[in-house]
PDB file of C-alpha atoms in Angstrom:
ATOM      1  CA  MET A 227     -60.834  25.490 -19.997  1.00 69.00           C
ATOM      2  CA  SER A 228     -63.636  27.590 -18.512  1.00 73.00           C
ATOM      3  CA  ASP A 229     -66.212  24.948 -19.496  1.00 80.00           C
ATOM      4  CA  LEU A 230     -64.175  22.287 -17.700  1.00 79.00           C
ATOM      5  CA  GLN A 231     -63.794  24.422 -14.567  1.00 77.00           C
ATOM      6  CA  MET A 232     -67.570  24.522 -14.142  1.00 84.00           C
ATOM      7  CA  LYS A 233     -67.824  20.723 -13.874  1.00 88.00           C
ATOM      8  CA  ASP A 234     -67.517  18.625 -10.733  1.00 87.00           C
ATOM      9  CA  ILE A 235     -64.935  15.853 -10.725  1.00 91.00           C
ATOM     10  CA  VAL A 236     -66.405  12.594  -9.356  1.00 92.00           C
ATOM     11  CA  ASN A 237     -64.498   9.405  -8.555  1.00 92.00           C
ATOM     12  CA  THR A 238     -66.284   6.364 -10.023  1.00 93.00           C
ATOM     13  CA  LYS A 239     -64.895   4.028  -7.337  1.00 92.00           C
ATOM     14  CA  ASP A 240     -66.649   5.688  -4.401  1.00 90.00           C
ATOM     15  CA  GLY A 241     -68.961   8.273  -6.009  1.00 89.00           C
ATOM     16  CA  LYS A 242     -67.398  11.147  -4.062  1.00 88.00           C
ATOM     17  CA  LYS A 243     -66.577  14.565  -5.464  1.00 88.00           C
ATOM     18  CA  VAL A 244     -62.854  15.060  -5.898  1.00 87.00           C
ATOM     19  CA  GLY A 245     -62.981  18.809  -6.476  1.00 85.00           C
ATOM     20  CA  LYS A 246     -62.864  21.417  -9.235  1.00 86.00           C
ATOM     21  CA  ILE A 247     -60.343  21.897 -12.032  1.00 88.00           C
ATOM     22  CA  VAL A 248     -58.006  24.818 -11.391  1.00 88.00           C
ATOM     23  CA  ASP A 249     -55.472  24.225 -14.176  1.00 89.00           C
ATOM     24  CA  LEU A 250     -54.471  22.019 -17.111  1.00 89.00           C
ATOM     25  CA  VAL A 251     -50.962  20.830 -17.896  1.00 90.00           C
ATOM     26  CA  VAL A 252     -50.261  20.410 -21.598  1.00 91.00           C
ATOM     27  CA  ASP A 253     -47.221  19.219 -23.525  1.00 92.00           C
ATOM     28  CA  GLU A 254     -45.438  20.970 -26.387  1.00 94.00           C
ATOM     29  CA  ALA A 255     -47.864  19.433 -28.901  1.00 93.00           C
ATOM     30  CA  GLY A 256     -50.853  20.919 -27.069  1.00 89.00           C
ATOM     31  CA  GLU A 257     -52.125  17.596 -25.686  1.00 88.00           C
ATOM     32  CA  ILE A 258     -53.504  17.542 -22.138  1.00 85.00           C
ATOM     33  CA  LEU A 259     -51.224  15.581 -19.807  1.00 90.00           C
ATOM     34  CA  TYR A 260     -53.251  16.007 -16.636  1.00 89.00           C
ATOM     35  CA  LEU A 261     -55.847  18.090 -14.834  1.00 89.00           C
ATOM     36  CA  VAL A 262     -54.943  19.946 -11.651  1.00 91.00           C
ATOM     37  CA  VAL A 263     -57.869  19.623  -9.224  1.00 89.00           C
ATOM     38  CA  GLU A 264     -58.390  21.568  -6.012  1.00 85.00           C
ATOM     39  CA  PRO A 265     -60.194  19.540  -3.328  1.00 79.00           C
ATOM     40  CA  THR A 266     -63.741  20.435  -2.338  1.00 68.00           C
ATOM     41  CA  LYS A 267     -64.197  22.462   0.861  1.00 63.00           C
ATOM     42  CA  LEU A 268     -65.231  19.347   2.747  1.00 57.00           C
ATOM     43  CA  LEU A 269     -62.080  17.489   1.727  1.00 50.00           C
ATOM     44  CA  LYS A 270     -59.795  20.410   2.617  1.00 50.00           C
ATOM     45  CA  ARG A 271     -60.303  19.495   6.284  1.00 52.00           C
ATOM     46  CA  TYR A 272     -58.613  16.146   5.693  1.00 53.00           C
ATOM     47  CA  VAL A 273     -56.025  17.199   3.130  1.00 51.00           C
ATOM     48  CA  ALA A 274     -53.098  19.527   3.711  1.00 48.00           C
ATOM     49  CA  PHE A 275     -53.979  23.147   2.986  1.00 48.00           C
ATOM     50  CA  GLY A 276     -53.538  23.977  -0.667  1.00 54.00           C
ATOM     51  CA  ALA A 277     -53.040  20.342  -1.648  1.00 70.00           C
ATOM     52  CA  GLU A 278     -53.983  19.624  -5.232  1.00 79.00           C
ATOM     53  CA  THR A 279     -54.652  16.392  -7.064  1.00 83.00           C
ATOM     54  CA  ASN A 280     -53.223  15.665 -10.497  1.00 89.00           C
ATOM     55  CA  ILE A 281     -55.512  13.526 -12.636  1.00 91.00           C
ATOM     56  CA  LYS A 282     -53.913  12.005 -15.705  1.00 91.00           C
ATOM     57  CA  PHE A 283     -55.918  12.211 -18.892  1.00 86.00           C
ATOM     58  CA  ASP A 284     -56.098   8.402 -19.116  1.00 90.00           C
ATOM     59  CA  GLN A 285     -57.845   8.314 -15.690  1.00 92.00           C
ATOM     60  CA  ILE A 286     -60.831  10.183 -17.125  1.00 92.00           C
ATOM     61  CA  VAL A 287     -63.715   7.798 -17.752  1.00 93.00           C
ATOM     62  CA  LYS A 288     -66.317  10.172 -19.213  1.00 93.00           C
ATOM     63  CA  PHE A 289     -67.062  13.837 -19.775  1.00 90.00           C
ATOM     64  CA  GLY A 290     -70.684  14.538 -18.844  1.00 89.00           C
ATOM     65  CA  SER A 291     -72.692  17.733 -19.143  1.00 88.00           C
ATOM     66  CA  ASP A 292     -72.236  18.580 -15.437  1.00 90.00           C
ATOM     67  CA  VAL A 293     -69.528  16.182 -14.224  1.00 92.00           C
ATOM     68  CA  ILE A 294     -66.308  14.533 -15.259  1.00 92.00           C
ATOM     69  CA  LEU A 295     -66.044  10.921 -14.110  1.00 94.00           C
ATOM     70  CA  VAL A 296     -62.580   9.724 -13.170  1.00 94.00           C
ATOM     71  CA  ASP A 297     -61.152   6.407 -12.011  1.00 93.00           C
ATOM     72  CA  LEU A 298     -58.790   7.113  -9.106  1.00 87.00           C
TER      73      LEU A 298
END
């Protein structure tokens, strides 16, 4: 989890940063259902305060060394 929290989340459709991972939601079997992402400071101006984005595991395109690419 801590390794994932260090990575930026980037949307492949527009190349913009989505935010940082703040939590993972897992099922009873221990499989990741989705990532809970807090918006970047820049996006917080346009999104309701405290709003979070849930990214389903199947929306993840690639795990890189510094970023996680997602298709939103």
